[in-house]
JSON list of C-alpha atoms and ligand atoms in Angstrom, two decimals:
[
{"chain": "A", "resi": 1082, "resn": "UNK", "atom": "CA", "xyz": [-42.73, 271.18, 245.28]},
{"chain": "A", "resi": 1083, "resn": "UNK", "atom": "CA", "xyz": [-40.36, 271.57, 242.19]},
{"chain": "A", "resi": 1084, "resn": "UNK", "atom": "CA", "xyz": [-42.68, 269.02, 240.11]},
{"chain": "A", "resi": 1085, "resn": "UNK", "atom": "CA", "xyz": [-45.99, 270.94, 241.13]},
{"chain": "A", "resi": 1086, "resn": "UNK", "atom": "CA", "xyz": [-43.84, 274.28, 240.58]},
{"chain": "A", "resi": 1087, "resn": "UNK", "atom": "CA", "xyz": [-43.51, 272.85, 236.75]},
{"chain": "A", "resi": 1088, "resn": "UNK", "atom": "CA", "xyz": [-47.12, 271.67, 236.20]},
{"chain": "A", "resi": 1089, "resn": "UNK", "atom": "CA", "xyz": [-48.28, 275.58, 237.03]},
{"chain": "A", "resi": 1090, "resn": "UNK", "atom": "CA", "xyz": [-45.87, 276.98, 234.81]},
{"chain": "A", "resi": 1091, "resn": "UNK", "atom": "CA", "xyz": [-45.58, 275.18, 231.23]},
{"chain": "A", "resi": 1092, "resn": "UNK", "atom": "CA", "xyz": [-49.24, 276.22, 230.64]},
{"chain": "A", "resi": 1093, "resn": "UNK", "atom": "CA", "xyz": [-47.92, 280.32, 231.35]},
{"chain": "A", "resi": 1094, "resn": "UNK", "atom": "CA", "xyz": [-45.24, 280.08, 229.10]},
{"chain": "A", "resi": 1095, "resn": "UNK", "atom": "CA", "xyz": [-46.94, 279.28, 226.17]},
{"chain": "A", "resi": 1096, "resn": "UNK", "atom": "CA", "xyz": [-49.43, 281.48, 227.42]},
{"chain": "A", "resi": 1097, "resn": "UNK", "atom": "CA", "xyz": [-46.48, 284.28, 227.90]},
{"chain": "A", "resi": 1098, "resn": "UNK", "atom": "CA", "xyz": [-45.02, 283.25, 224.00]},
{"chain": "A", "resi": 1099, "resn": "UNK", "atom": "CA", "xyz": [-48.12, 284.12, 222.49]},
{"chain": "A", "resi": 1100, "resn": "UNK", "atom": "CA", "xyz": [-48.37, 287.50, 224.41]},
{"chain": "A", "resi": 1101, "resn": "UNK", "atom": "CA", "xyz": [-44.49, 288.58, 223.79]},
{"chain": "A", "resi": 1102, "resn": "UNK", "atom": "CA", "xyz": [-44.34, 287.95, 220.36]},
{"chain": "A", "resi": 1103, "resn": "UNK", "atom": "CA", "xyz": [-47.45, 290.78, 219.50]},
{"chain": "A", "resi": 1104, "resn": "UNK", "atom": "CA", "xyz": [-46.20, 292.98, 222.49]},
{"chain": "A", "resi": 1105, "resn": "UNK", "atom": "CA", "xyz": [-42.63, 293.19, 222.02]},
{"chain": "A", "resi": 1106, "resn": "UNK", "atom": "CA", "xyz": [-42.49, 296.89, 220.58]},
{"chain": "A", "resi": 1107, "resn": "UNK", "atom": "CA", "xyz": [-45.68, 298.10, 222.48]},
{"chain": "A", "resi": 1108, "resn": "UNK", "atom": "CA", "xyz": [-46.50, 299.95, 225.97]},
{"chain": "A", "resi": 1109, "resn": "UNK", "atom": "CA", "xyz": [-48.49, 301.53, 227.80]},
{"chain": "A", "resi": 1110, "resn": "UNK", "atom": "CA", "xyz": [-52.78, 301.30, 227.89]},
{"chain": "A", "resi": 1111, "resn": "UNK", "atom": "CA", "xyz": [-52.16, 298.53, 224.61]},
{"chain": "A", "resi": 1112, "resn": "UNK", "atom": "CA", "xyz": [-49.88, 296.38, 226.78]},
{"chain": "A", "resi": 1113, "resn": "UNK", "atom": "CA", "xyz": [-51.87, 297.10, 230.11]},
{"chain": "A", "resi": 1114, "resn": "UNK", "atom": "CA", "xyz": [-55.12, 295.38, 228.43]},
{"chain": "A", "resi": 1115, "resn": "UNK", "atom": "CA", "xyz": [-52.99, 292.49, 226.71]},
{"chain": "A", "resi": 1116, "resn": "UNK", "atom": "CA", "xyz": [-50.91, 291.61, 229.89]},
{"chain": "A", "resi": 1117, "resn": "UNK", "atom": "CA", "xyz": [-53.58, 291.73, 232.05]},
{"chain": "A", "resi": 1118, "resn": "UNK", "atom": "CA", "xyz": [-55.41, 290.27, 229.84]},
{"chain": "A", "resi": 1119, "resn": "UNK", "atom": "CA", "xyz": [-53.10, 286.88, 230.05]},
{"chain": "A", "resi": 1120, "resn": "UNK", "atom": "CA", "xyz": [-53.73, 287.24, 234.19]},
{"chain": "A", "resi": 1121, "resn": "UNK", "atom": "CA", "xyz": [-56.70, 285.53, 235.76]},
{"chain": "A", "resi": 1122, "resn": "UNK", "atom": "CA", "xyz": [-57.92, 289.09, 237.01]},
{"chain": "A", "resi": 1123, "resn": "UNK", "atom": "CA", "xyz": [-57.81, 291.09, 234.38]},
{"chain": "A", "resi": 1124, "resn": "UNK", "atom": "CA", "xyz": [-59.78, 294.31, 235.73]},
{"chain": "A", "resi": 1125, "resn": "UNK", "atom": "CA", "xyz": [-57.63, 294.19, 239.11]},
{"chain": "A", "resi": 1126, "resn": "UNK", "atom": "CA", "xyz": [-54.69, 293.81, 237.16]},
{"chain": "A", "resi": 1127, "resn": "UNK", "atom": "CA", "xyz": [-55.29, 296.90, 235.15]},
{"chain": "A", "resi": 1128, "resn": "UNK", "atom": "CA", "xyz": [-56.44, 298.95, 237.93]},
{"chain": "A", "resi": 1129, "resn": "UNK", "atom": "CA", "xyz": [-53.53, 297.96, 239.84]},
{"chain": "A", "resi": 1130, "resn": "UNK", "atom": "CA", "xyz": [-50.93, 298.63, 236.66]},
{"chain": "A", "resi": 1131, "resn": "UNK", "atom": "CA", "xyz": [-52.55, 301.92, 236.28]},
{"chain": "A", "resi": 1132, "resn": "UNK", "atom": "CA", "xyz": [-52.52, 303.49, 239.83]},
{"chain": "A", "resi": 1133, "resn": "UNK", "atom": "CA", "xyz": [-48.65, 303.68, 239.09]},
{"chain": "A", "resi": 1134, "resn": "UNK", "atom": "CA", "xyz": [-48.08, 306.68, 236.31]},
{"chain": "A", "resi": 1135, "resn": "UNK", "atom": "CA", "xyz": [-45.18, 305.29, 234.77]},
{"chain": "A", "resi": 1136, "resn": "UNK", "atom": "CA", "xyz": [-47.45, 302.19, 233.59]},
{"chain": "A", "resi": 1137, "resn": "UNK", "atom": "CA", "xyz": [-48.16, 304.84, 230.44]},
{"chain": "A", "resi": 1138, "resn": "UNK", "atom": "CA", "xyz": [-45.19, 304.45, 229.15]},
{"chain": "A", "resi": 1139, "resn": "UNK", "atom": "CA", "xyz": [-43.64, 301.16, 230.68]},
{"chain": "A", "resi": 1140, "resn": "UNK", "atom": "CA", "xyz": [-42.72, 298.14, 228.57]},
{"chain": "A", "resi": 1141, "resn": "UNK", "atom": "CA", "xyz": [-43.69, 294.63, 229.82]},
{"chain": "A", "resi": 1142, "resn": "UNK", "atom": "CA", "xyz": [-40.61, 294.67, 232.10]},
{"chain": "A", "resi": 1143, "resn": "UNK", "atom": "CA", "xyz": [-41.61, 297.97, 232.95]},
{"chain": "A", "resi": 1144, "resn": "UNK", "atom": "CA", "xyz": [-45.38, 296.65, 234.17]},
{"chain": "A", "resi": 1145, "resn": "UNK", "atom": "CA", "xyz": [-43.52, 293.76, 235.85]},
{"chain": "A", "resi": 1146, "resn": "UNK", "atom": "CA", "xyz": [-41.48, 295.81, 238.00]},
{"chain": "A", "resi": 1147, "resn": "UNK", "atom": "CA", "xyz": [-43.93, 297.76, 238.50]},
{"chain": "A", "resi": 1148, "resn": "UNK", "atom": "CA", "xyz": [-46.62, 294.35, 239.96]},
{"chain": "A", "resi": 1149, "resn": "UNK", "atom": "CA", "xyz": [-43.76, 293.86, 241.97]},
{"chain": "A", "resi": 1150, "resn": "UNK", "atom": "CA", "xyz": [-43.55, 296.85, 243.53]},
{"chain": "A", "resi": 1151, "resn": "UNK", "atom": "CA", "xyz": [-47.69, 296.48, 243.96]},
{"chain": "A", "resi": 1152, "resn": "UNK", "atom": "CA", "xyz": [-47.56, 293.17, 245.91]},
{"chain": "A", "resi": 1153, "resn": "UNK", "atom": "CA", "xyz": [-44.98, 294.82, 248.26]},
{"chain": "A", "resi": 1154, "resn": "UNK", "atom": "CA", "xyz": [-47.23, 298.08, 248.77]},
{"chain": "A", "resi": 1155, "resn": "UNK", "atom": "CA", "xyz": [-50.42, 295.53, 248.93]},
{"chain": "A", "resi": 1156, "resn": "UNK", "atom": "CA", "xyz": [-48.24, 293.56, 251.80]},
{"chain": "A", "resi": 1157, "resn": "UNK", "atom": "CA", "xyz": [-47.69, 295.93, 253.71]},
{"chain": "A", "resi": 1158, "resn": "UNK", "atom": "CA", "xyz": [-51.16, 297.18, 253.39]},
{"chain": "A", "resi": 1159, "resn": "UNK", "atom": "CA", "xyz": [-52.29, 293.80, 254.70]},
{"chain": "A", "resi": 1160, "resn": "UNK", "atom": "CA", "xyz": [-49.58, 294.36, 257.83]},
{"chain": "A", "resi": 1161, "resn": "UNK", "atom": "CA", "xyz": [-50.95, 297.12, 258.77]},
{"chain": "A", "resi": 1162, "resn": "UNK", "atom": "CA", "xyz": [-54.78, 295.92, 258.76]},
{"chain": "A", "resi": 1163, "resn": "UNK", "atom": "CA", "xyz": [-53.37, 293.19, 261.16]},
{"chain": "A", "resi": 1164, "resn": "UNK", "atom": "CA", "xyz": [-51.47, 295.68, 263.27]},
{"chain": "A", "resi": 1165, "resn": "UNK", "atom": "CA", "xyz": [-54.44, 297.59, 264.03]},
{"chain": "A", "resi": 1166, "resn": "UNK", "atom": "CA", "xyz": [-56.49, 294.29, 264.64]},
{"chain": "A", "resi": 1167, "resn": "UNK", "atom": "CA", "xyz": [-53.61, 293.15, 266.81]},
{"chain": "A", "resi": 1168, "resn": "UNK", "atom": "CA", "xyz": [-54.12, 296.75, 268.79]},
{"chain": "A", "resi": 1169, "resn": "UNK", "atom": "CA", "xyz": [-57.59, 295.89, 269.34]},
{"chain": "A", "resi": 1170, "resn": "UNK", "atom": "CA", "xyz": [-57.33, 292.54, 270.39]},
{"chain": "A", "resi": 1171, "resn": "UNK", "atom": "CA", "xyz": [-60.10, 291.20, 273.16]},
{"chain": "A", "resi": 1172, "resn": "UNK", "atom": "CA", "xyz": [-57.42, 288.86, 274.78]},
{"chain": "A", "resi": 1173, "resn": "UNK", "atom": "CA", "xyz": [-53.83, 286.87, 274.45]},
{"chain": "A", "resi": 1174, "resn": "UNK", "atom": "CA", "xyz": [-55.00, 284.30, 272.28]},
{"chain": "A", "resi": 1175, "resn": "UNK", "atom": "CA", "xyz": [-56.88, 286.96, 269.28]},
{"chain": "A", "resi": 1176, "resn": "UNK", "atom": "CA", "xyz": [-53.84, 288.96, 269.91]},
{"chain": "A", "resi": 1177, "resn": "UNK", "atom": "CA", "xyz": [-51.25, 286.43, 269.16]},
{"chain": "A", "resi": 1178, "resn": "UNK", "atom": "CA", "xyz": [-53.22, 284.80, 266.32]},
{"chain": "A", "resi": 1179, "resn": "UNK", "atom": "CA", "xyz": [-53.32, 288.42, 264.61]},
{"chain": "A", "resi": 1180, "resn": "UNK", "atom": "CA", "xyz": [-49.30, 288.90, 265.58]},
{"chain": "A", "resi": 1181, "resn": "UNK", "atom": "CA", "xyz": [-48.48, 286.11, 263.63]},
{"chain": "A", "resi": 1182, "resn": "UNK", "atom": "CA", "xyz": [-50.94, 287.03, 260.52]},
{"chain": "A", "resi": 1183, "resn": "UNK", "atom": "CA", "xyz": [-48.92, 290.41, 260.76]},
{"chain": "A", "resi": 1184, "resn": "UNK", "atom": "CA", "xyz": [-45.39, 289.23, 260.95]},
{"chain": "A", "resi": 1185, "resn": "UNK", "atom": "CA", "xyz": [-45.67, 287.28, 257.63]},
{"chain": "A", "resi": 1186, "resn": "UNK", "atom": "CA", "xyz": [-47.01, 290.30, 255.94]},
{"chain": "A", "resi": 1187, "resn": "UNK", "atom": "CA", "xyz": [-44.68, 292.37, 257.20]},
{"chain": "A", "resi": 1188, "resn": "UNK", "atom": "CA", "xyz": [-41.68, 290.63, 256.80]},
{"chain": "A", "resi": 1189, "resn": "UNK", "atom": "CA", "xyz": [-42.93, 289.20, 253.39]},
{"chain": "A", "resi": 1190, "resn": "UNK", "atom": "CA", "xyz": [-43.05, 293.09, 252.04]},
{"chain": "A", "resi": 1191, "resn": "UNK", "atom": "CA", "xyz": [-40.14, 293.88, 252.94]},
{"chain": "A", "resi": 1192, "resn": "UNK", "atom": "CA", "xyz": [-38.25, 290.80, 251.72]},
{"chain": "A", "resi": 1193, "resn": "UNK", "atom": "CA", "xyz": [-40.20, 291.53, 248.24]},
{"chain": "A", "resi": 1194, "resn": "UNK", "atom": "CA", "xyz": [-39.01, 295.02, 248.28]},
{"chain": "A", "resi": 1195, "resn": "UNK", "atom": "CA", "xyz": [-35.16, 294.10, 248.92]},
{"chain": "A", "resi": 1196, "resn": "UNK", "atom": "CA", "xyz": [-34.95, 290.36, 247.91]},
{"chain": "A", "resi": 1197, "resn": "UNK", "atom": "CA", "xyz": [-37.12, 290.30, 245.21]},
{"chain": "A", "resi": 1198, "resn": "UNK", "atom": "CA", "xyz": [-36.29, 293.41, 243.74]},
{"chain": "A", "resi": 1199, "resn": "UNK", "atom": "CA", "xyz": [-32.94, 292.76, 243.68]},
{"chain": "A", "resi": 1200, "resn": "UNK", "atom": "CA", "xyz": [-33.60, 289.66, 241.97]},
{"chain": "A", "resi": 1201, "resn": "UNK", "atom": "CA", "xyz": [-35.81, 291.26, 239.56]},
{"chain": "A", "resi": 1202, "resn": "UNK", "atom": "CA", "xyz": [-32.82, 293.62, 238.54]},
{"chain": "A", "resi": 1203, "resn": "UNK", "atom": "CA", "xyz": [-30.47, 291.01, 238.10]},
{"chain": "A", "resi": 1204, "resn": "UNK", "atom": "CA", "xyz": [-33.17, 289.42, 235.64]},
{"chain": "A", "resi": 1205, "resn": "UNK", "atom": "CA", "xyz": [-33.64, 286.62, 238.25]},
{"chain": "A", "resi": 1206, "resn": "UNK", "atom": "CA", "xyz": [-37.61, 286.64, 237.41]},
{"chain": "A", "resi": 1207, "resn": "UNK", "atom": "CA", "xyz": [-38.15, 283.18, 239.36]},
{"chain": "A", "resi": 1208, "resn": "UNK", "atom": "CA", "xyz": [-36.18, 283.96, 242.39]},
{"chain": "A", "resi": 1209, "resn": "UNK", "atom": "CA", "xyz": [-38.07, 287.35, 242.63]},
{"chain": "A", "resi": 1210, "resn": "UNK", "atom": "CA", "xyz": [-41.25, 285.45, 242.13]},
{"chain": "A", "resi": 1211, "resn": "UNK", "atom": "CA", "xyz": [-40.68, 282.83, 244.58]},
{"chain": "A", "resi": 1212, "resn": "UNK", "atom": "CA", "xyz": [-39.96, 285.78, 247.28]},
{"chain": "A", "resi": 1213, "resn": "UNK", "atom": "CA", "xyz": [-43.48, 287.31, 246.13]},
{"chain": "A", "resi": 1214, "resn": "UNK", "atom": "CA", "xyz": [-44.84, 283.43, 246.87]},
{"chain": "A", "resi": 1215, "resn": "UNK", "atom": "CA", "xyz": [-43.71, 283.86, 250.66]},
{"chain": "A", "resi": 1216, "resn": "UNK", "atom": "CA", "xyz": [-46.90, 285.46, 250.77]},
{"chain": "A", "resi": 1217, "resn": "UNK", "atom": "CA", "xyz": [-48.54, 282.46, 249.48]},
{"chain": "A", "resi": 1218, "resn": "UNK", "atom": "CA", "xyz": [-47.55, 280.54, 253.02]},
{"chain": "A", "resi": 1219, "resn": "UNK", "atom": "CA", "xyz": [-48.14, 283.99, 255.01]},
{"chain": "A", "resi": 1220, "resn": "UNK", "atom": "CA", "xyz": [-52.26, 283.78, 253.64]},
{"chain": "A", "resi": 1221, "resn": "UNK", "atom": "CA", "xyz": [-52.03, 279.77, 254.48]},
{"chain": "A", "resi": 1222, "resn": "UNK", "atom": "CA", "xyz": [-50.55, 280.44, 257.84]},
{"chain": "A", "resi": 1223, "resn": "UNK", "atom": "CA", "xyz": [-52.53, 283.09, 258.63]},
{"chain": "A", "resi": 1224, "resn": "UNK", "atom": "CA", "xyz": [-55.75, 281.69, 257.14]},
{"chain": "A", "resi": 1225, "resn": "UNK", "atom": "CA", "xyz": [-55.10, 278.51, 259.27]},
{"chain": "A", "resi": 1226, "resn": "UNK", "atom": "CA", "xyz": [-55.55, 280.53, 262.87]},
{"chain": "A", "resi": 1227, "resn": "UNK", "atom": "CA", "xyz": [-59.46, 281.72, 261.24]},
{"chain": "A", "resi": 1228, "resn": "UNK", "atom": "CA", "xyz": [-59.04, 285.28, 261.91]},
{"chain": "A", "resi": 1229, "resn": "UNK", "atom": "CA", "xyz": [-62.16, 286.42, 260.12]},
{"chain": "A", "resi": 1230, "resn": "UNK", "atom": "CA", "xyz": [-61.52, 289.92, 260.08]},
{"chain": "A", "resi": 1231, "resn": "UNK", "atom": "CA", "xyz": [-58.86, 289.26, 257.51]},
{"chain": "A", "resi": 1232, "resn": "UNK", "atom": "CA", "xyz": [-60.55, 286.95, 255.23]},
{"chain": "A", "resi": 1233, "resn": "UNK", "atom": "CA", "xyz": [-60.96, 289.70, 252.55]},
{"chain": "A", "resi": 1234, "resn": "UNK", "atom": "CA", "xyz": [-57.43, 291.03, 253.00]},
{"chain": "A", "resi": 1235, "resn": "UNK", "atom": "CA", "xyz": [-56.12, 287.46, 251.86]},
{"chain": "A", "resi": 1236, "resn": "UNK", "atom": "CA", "xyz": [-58.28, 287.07, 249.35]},
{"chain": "A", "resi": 1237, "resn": "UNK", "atom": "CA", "xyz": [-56.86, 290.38, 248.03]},
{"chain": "A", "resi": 1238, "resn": "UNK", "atom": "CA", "xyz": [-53.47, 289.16, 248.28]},
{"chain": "A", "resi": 1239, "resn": "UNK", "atom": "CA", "xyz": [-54.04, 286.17, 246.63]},
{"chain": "A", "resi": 1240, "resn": "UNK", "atom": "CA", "xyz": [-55.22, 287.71, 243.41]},
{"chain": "A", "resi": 1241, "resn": "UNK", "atom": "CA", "xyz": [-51.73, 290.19, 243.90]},
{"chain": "A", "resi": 1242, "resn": "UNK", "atom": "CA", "xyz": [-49.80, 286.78, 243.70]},
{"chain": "A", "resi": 1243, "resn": "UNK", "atom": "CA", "xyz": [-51.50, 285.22, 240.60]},
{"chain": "A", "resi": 1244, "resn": "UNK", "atom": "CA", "xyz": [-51.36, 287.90, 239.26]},
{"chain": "A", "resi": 1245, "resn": "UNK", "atom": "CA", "xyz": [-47.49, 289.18, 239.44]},
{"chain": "A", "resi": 1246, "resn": "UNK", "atom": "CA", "xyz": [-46.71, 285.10, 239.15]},
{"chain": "A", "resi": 1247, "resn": "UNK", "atom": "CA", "xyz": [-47.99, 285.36, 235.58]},
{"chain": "A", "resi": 1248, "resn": "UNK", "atom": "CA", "xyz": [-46.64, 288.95, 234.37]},
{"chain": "A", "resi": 1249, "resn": "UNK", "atom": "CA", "xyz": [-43.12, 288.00, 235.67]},
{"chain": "A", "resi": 1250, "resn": "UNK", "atom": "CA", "xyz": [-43.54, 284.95, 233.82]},
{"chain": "A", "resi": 1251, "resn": "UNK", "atom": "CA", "xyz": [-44.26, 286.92, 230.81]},
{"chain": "A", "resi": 1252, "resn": "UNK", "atom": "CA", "xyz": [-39.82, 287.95, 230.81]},
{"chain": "A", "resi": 1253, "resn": "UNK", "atom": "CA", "xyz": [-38.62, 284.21, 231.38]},
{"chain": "B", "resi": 1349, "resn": "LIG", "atom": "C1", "xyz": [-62.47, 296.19, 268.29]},
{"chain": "B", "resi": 1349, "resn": "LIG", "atom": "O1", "xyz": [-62.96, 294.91, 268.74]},
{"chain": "B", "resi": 1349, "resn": "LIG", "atom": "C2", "xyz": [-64.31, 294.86, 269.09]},
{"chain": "B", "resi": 1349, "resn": "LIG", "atom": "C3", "xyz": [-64.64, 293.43, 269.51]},
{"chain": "B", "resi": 1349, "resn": "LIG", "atom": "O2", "xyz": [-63.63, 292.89, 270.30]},
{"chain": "B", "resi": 1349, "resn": "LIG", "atom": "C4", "xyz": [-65.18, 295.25, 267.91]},
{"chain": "B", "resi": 1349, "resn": "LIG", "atom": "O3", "xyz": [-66.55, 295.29, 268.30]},
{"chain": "B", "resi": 1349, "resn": "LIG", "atom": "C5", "xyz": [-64.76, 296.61, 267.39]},
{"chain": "B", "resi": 1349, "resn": "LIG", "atom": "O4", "xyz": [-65.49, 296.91, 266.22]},
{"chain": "B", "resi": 1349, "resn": "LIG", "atom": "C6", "xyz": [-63.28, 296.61, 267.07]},
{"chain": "B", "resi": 1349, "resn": "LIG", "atom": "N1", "xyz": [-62.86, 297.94, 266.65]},
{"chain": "B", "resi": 1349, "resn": "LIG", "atom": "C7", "xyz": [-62.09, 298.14, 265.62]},
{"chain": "B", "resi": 1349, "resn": "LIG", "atom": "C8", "xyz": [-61.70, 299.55, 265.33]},
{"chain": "B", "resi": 1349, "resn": "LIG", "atom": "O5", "xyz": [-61.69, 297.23, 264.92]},
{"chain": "B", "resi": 1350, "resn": "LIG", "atom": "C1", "xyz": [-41.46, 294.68, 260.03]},
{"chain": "B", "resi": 1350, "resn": "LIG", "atom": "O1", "xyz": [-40.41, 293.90, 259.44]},
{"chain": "B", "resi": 1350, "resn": "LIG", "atom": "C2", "xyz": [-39.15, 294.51, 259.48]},
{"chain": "B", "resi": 1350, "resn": "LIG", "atom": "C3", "xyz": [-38.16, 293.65, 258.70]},
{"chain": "B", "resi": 1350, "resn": "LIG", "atom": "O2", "xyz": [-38.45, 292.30, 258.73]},
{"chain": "B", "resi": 1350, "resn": "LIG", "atom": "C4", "xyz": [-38.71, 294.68, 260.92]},
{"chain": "B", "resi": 1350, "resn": "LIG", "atom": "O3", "xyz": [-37.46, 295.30, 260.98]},
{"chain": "B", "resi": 1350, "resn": "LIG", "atom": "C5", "xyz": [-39.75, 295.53, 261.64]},
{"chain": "B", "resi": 1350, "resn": "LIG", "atom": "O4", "xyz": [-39.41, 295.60, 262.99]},
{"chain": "B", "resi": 1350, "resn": "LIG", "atom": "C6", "xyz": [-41.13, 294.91, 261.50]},
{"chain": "B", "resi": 1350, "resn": "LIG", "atom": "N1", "xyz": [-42.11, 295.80, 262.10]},
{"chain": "B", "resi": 1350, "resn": "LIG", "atom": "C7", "xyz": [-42.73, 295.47, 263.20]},
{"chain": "B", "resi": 1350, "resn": "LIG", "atom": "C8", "xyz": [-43.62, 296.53, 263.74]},
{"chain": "B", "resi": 1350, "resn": "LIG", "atom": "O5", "xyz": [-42.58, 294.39, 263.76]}
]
């Protein structure tokens, strides 16, 4: 885990070097399109940055906290897909499947919202991102029961965890 952990990340950080070093003194629309820019979805990455107003003036921490604060919102977005899919169950076995797909969400956005932003404060950028990850084993879990009515909804979550894992890596 560590040593796969490792492989991911050396190619970001020299990825995130190059970035910092031109964006240090800039913000807002500038440092949108460069940041995003470094993330493997660069037009969902803006759009997401964006839909928050203080992304026109933030800083790169500023846009960090900012995709943190996104994945929790996008989380709990997902939870409450499943809860509604989970209301509308057609028996025990769909309804359970579709409990458990919510519970990870649900729990996941609101560890990222005290956990992780906690650690984000304290300039603990890994910790905070490895909280975000939970939802990495949420889609897995989830994904592994074939509810197909949330296929999409985990695909959208997984491009909210690339693409927060690379802007927090952008401060270490
Ligand atoms: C509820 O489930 C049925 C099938 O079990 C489906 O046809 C229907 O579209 C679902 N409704 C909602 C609101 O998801
Ligand atoms: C969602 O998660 C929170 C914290 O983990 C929990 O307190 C709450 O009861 C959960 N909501 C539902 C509807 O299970």
């Amino acid at each position: 885990m560590a040593i796969k952990l490792l492989a991911v990340s050396l190619p970001l950080l020299v990825l995130s070097i190059a970035v910092i070093s031109t964006a240090a003194d800039e913000k807002g629309q500038p440092l949108i399109t460069k940041v995003c820019g470094a993330t493997e979805f660069p037009d969902f990455c803006t759009s997401a940055l964006k839909s928050d107003p203080r992304s026109s003036s933030a800083d790169v921490k500023g846009l960090s906290r900012i995709a943190l604060e996104f994945s929790a919102t996008k989380a709990k977005e997902a939870a409450g897909v499943a809860s509604k899919l989970m209301q509308n169950s057609s028996g025990y076995v769909d309804w359970s499947k579709r409990t458990t797909c919510f519970d990870g969400y649900n729990s996941t956005a609101d560890r990222i919202k005290g956990e992780g932003l906690k650690y984000f404060e304290e300039g603990n950028y890994k910790k905070a991102y490895q909280i975000v990850n939970l939802l990495t084993d949420d889609i897995k879990y989830c994904t592994s029961f074939g509810v197909p009515q949330l296929v999409e909804t985990n695909t959208m979550l997984s491009k909210v965890i690339s693409v927060v894992k690379t802007i927090l890596h952008l401060l270490l």
